Short mmCIF file of C-alpha atoms in Angstrom, two decimals:
data_model
loop_
_atom_site.label_atom_id
_atom_site.label_comp_id
_atom_site.label_asym_id
_atom_site.label_seq_id
_atom_site.Cartn_x
_atom_site.Cartn_y
_atom_site.Cartn_z
CA UNK A 1 0.13 -0.10 -0.09
CA UNK A 2 0.86 3.73 -0.46
CA UNK A 3 0.12 5.61 2.72
CA UNK A 4 -1.28 9.13 3.00
CA UNK A 5 -1.00 11.17 6.13
CA UNK A 6 -2.74 14.36 7.13
CA UNK A 7 -3.40 16.40 10.25
CA UNK A 8 -7.18 15.76 9.61
CA UNK A 9 -9.29 15.56 6.72
CA UNK A 10 -7.45 18.05 4.03
CA UNK A 11 -5.32 15.26 2.62
CA UNK A 12 -8.48 13.61 1.22
CA UNK A 13 -8.24 16.08 -1.50
CA UNK A 14 -4.93 14.61 -2.33
CA UNK A 15 -6.13 10.90 -1.87
CA UNK A 16 -9.14 11.62 -4.32
CA UNK A 17 -6.86 12.89 -6.95
CA UNK A 18 -4.25 9.93 -6.36
CA UNK A 19 -7.19 7.42 -6.74
CA UNK A 20 -8.26 8.91 -10.11
CA UNK A 21 -4.50 8.85 -11.41
CA UNK A 22 -3.69 5.50 -9.93
CA UNK A 23 -6.90 3.54 -9.89
CA UNK A 24 -5.30 -0.03 -9.25
CA UNK A 25 -3.27 1.30 -6.37
CA UNK A 26 -4.05 0.45 -2.75
CA UNK A 27 -4.05 3.15 -0.33
CA UNK A 28 -4.38 3.75 3.50
CA UNK A 29 -5.24 7.13 4.71
CA UNK A 30 -4.64 8.30 8.16
CA UNK A 31 -6.02 11.56 9.61
CA UNK A 32 -4.74 12.76 12.87
CA UNK A 33 -7.88 14.30 13.81
CA UNK A 34 -6.86 13.67 17.52
CA UNK A 35 -4.53 16.47 17.24
CA UNK A 36 -5.96 18.68 14.37
CA UNK A 37 -5.36 21.26 13.39
CA UNK A 38 -1.51 21.53 13.16
CA UNK A 39 -1.18 25.31 12.27
CA UNK A 40 -0.95 26.41 15.89
CA UNK A 41 1.20 23.72 16.89
CA UNK A 42 5.01 24.03 17.76
CA UNK A 43 7.56 22.72 15.55
CA UNK A 44 8.43 19.99 18.04
CA UNK A 45 4.86 18.75 18.07
CA UNK A 46 4.46 18.86 14.44
CA UNK A 47 7.40 16.58 14.10
CA UNK A 48 6.26 14.22 16.85
CA UNK A 49 2.98 13.95 15.53
CA UNK A 50 4.03 13.42 11.92
CA UNK A 51 6.58 10.78 12.98
CA UNK A 52 3.91 8.89 14.82
CA UNK A 53 1.51 9.03 11.91
CA UNK A 54 4.09 7.79 9.48
CA UNK A 55 5.07 4.98 11.81
CA UNK A 56 1.59 3.73 12.04
CA UNK A 57 1.04 3.61 8.34
CA UNK A 58 4.53 2.20 7.79
CA UNK A 59 3.77 -0.72 10.52
CA UNK A 60 0.53 -1.37 8.68
CA UNK A 61 2.36 -2.08 5.62
CA UNK A 62 3.04 1.06 3.70
CA UNK A 63 6.48 1.10 1.88
CA UNK A 64 5.83 4.81 0.87
CA UNK A 65 3.93 7.68 2.68
CA UNK A 66 2.84 10.98 1.11
CA UNK A 67 2.59 13.72 3.73
CA UNK A 68 -0.46 15.31 2.39
CA UNK A 69 -0.35 18.20 4.69
CA UNK A 70 1.57 21.33 3.88
CA UNK A 71 2.18 22.05 7.56
CA UNK A 72 3.70 18.70 8.07
CA UNK A 73 5.68 18.71 4.86
CA UNK A 74 7.23 22.06 5.33
CA UNK A 75 8.11 21.48 9.26
CA UNK A 76 8.66 17.83 9.67
CA UNK A 77 9.60 16.03 6.32
CA UNK A 78 13.23 16.90 6.04
CA UNK A 79 13.88 16.06 9.96
CA UNK A 80 12.40 12.70 9.61
CA UNK A 81 14.12 11.80 6.33
CA UNK A 82 17.39 12.97 7.80
CA UNK A 83 17.11 11.66 11.30
CA UNK A 84 14.49 8.90 11.92
CA UNK A 85 13.21 7.03 8.66
CA UNK A 86 16.56 4.98 7.91
CA UNK A 87 16.77 3.52 11.40
CA UNK A 88 13.10 3.17 12.02
CA UNK A 89 12.10 1.77 8.48
CA UNK A 90 14.91 0.96 6.32
CA UNK A 91 14.26 1.08 2.60
CA UNK A 92 10.91 2.92 2.97
CA UNK A 93 10.20 6.38 1.73
CA UNK A 94 8.22 9.57 2.64
CA UNK A 95 7.50 12.21 0.09
CA UNK A 96 5.67 15.47 0.89
CA UNK A 97 3.40 17.91 -1.04
CA UNK A 98 5.71 20.97 -1.17
CA UNK A 99 8.16 19.57 -3.63
CA UNK A 100 5.66 19.07 -6.67
CA UNK A 101 4.11 22.32 -6.11
CA UNK A 102 7.45 24.24 -6.19
CA UNK A 103 8.27 22.55 -9.48
CA UNK A 104 4.69 23.38 -10.77
CA UNK A 105 5.08 27.07 -9.90
CA UNK A 106 8.71 27.59 -10.99
CA UNK A 107 8.67 25.23 -14.04
CA UNK A 108 12.11 24.09 -12.68
CA UNK A 109 13.00 20.37 -11.46
CA UNK A 110 13.65 20.04 -7.92
CA UNK A 111 17.20 19.03 -8.66
CA UNK A 112 18.00 22.19 -10.24
CA UNK A 113 18.31 25.61 -8.01
CA UNK A 114 19.98 28.64 -9.17
CA UNK A 115 20.34 27.93 -12.97
CA UNK A 116 17.55 30.13 -14.01
CA UNK A 117 18.77 33.15 -11.93
CA UNK A 118 20.42 35.00 -14.63
CA UNK A 119 17.74 34.49 -17.32
CA UNK A 120 15.17 37.25 -17.98
CA UNK A 121 11.60 36.61 -17.08
CA UNK A 122 8.45 38.64 -16.50
CA UNK A 123 8.11 39.26 -12.60
CA UNK A 124 5.01 37.23 -11.21
CA UNK A 125 3.29 37.80 -7.88
CA UNK A 126 1.74 34.59 -6.68
CA UNK A 127 -0.35 34.51 -3.60
CA UNK A 128 -0.10 31.47 -1.23
CA UNK A 129 -2.99 30.97 1.27
CA UNK A 130 -1.78 28.72 3.89
CA UNK A 131 -1.64 27.83 8.00
CA UNK A 132 0.14 30.23 9.96
CA UNK A 133 2.97 27.63 10.46
CA UNK A 134 3.40 26.93 6.70
CA UNK A 135 3.80 30.66 6.24
CA UNK A 136 6.38 30.96 9.30
CA UNK A 137 8.41 28.11 8.05
CA UNK A 138 9.16 30.04 4.70
CA UNK A 139 9.84 26.79 3.24
CA UNK A 140 7.82 27.74 0.01
CA UNK A 141 9.49 31.14 -0.38
CA UNK A 142 13.19 29.68 0.01
CA UNK A 143 12.96 27.00 -2.44
CA UNK A 144 10.85 29.20 -4.96
CA UNK A 145 13.55 31.86 -4.95
CA UNK A 146 16.48 29.34 -5.34
CA UNK A 147 14.82 28.39 -8.84
CA UNK A 148 12.89 31.29 -9.85
CA UNK A 149 13.83 34.80 -8.56
CA UNK A 150 11.40 36.48 -10.80
CA UNK A 151 8.61 34.98 -8.70
CA UNK A 152 7.47 36.92 -5.47
CA UNK A 153 5.35 34.84 -3.22
CA UNK A 154 2.64 36.87 -1.39
CA UNK A 155 2.06 34.65 1.77
CA UNK A 156 -1.25 34.79 3.59
CA UNK A 157 -1.74 33.08 6.85
CA UNK A 158 -5.59 31.84 7.03
CA UNK A 159 -6.23 30.85 10.94
CA UNK A 160 -9.61 29.52 11.59
CA UNK A 161 -10.28 28.09 7.95
CA UNK A 162 -9.11 24.45 8.86
CA UNK A 163 -10.90 24.61 12.14
CA UNK A 164 -14.09 25.86 10.39
CA UNK A 165 -13.98 23.13 7.97
CA UNK A 166 -13.07 20.35 10.36
CA UNK A 167 -15.81 21.46 12.72
CA UNK A 168 -18.44 21.51 10.23
CA UNK A 169 -18.92 25.28 10.53
CA UNK A 170 -21.08 25.70 7.44
CA UNK A 171 -20.57 27.51 4.05
CA UNK A 172 -21.32 31.05 4.97
CA UNK A 173 -18.96 31.43 7.89
CA UNK A 174 -16.06 29.70 5.83
CA UNK A 175 -16.78 31.93 2.77
CA UNK A 176 -16.74 35.10 5.14
CA UNK A 177 -13.26 34.05 6.47
CA UNK A 178 -11.94 33.39 2.88
CA UNK A 179 -13.22 36.88 1.50
CA UNK A 180 -11.70 38.59 4.45
CA UNK A 181 -8.35 37.25 4.08
CA UNK A 182 -8.33 37.78 0.32
CA UNK A 183 -9.34 41.34 0.89
CA UNK A 184 -6.57 41.62 3.36
CA UNK A 185 -3.93 40.54 0.76
CA UNK A 186 -5.25 42.71 -1.98
CA UNK A 187 -5.13 45.58 0.30
CA UNK A 188 -1.25 45.04 0.79
CA UNK A 189 -0.52 43.95 -2.89
CA UNK A 190 -2.61 45.26 -5.74
CA UNK A 191 -1.15 42.96 -8.47
CA UNK A 192 -1.88 39.01 -8.08
CA UNK A 193 -0.95 36.90 -11.12
CA UNK A 194 -1.83 33.57 -9.65
CA UNK A 195 -2.57 31.93 -6.29
CA UNK A 196 -1.75 28.63 -4.54
CA UNK A 197 -3.89 27.03 -1.90
CA UNK A 198 -1.05 25.96 0.19
CA UNK A 199 -3.11 23.94 2.70
CA UNK A 200 -4.90 20.63 1.48
CA UNK A 201 -8.02 21.56 3.31
CA UNK A 202 -8.46 24.49 1.20
CA UNK A 203 -9.45 22.73 -2.09
CA UNK A 204 -12.41 21.55 -0.25
CA UNK A 205 -13.66 25.20 -0.30
CA UNK A 206 -11.86 26.17 -3.52
CA UNK A 207 -14.94 27.86 -5.10
CA UNK A 208 -14.84 30.56 -2.44
CA UNK A 209 -11.16 31.34 -3.27
CA UNK A 210 -12.09 31.20 -6.75
CA UNK A 211 -15.05 33.63 -6.35
CA UNK A 212 -13.06 36.24 -3.89
CA UNK A 213 -9.98 36.35 -6.24
CA UNK A 214 -11.71 36.54 -9.58
CA UNK A 215 -11.89 33.99 -12.45
CA UNK A 216 -8.92 35.71 -14.03
CA UNK A 217 -6.42 34.56 -11.26
CA UNK A 218 -5.15 31.29 -11.90
CA UNK A 219 -5.42 28.66 -9.03
CA UNK A 220 -2.76 26.00 -8.61
CA UNK A 221 -4.35 22.67 -8.06
CA UNK A 222 -2.34 21.05 -5.59
CA UNK A 223 -4.00 17.68 -5.62
CA UNK A 224 -3.79 17.38 -9.46
CA UNK A 225 -0.01 18.34 -9.22
CA UNK A 226 0.69 16.00 -6.31
CA UNK A 227 -1.09 12.98 -8.10
CA UNK A 228 0.70 13.71 -11.43
CA UNK A 229 4.08 13.95 -9.55
CA UNK A 230 3.66 10.53 -7.63
CA UNK A 231 2.59 8.78 -10.97
CA UNK A 232 6.03 9.84 -12.47
CA UNK A 233 7.69 8.95 -9.23
CA UNK A 234 6.26 5.43 -9.40
CA UNK A 235 7.13 5.05 -12.80
CA UNK A 236 10.69 5.87 -11.97
CA UNK A 237 10.79 3.71 -8.71
CA UNK A 238 8.82 0.63 -9.65
CA UNK A 239 9.82 -0.90 -6.26
CA UNK A 240 7.30 1.17 -4.64
CA UNK A 241 4.60 0.79 -7.13
CA UNK A 242 2.19 -1.91 -5.46
CA UNK A 243 -0.70 -1.91 -7.64
CA UNK A 244 -3.10 -4.49 -6.59
CA UNK A 245 -7.05 -4.29 -5.95
CA UNK A 246 -7.54 -0.33 -6.03
CA UNK A 247 -8.83 -0.52 -2.24
CA UNK A 248 -8.73 2.32 0.09
CA UNK A 249 -8.84 2.12 3.76
CA UNK A 250 -9.62 5.38 6.00
CA UNK A 251 -8.21 5.42 9.50
CA UNK A 252 -8.31 8.25 12.16
CA UNK A 253 -6.80 8.99 15.60
CA UNK A 254 -10.06 10.71 16.66
CA UNK A 255 -13.63 10.07 16.59
CA UNK A 256 -14.84 8.48 13.45
CA UNK A 257 -18.55 10.10 13.80
CA UNK A 258 -16.80 13.70 14.14
CA UNK A 259 -15.39 13.12 10.83
CA UNK A 260 -18.72 12.91 9.33
CA UNK A 261 -18.92 16.74 9.87
CA UNK A 262 -16.94 17.12 6.79
CA UNK A 263 -19.60 15.20 4.77
CA UNK A 264 -20.90 18.09 2.73
CA UNK A 265 -17.23 18.60 1.27
CA UNK A 266 -16.50 14.92 0.56
CA UNK A 267 -17.62 12.13 -1.85
CA UNK A 268 -19.28 9.49 -0.36
CA UNK A 269 -16.52 6.90 -0.69
CA UNK A 270 -14.20 9.21 1.52
CA UNK A 271 -16.31 9.49 4.63
CA UNK A 272 -16.21 6.21 6.45
CA UNK A 273 -13.34 6.16 8.77
CA UNK A 274 -12.16 3.57 11.42
CA UNK A 275 -10.89 4.60 14.68
CA UNK A 276 -7.51 3.39 15.63
#
């Protein structure tokens, strides 16, 4: 199986895209609903929660785990790869959502850094809506600047949206939050060429971002980009391609009944969780 880990239910947007691109692949999804959201947590907590989640998935048979959480990928991925994974689970791999998004934004492979620094490009302003912790990590900005210094990222922390989605707050309160954050960003930056929803919860309410930004603003689709990237990765690393029956199991560290609060945002086949 391939594991998909998220702080809550946002990673289901990634999982749904993965299922469409890899219909024969078996997946196991773990939502850490007991500790969600991660946006206000300390770095130490995020690393520990992410490590525990990856450990659970790998002990249950996953040889490859996708961190379908921007906060976990920005804060914990490198630490787990460098200091924990090889000793705990030799030969297994952890991938994150940040790498394919940086490649999509810049048009530059991850293996390249400053090779485009001296080329002439039209300056671009790209908004990134994310959790406070993802913004504070500066991970997106650092990696984009290495590869595409003509791109200026306009980060906007959006506290409250994840809590509202996970808590089933309803459409109007969530729409109001999003409109407020977009308004604040536009007040600071008049020119926005494109936008990235840098939290995997946000595609669940993508229509409100689109409406607030305007149809002329391109919205990078994180689920699609990540799914395409994993498809290519499995082509290059067939040892992690474990196509079988196309089954998916959803597990949660929290209450399975509470996850049902998200039902209005999710397809039926992504609503039945088992508690662990």
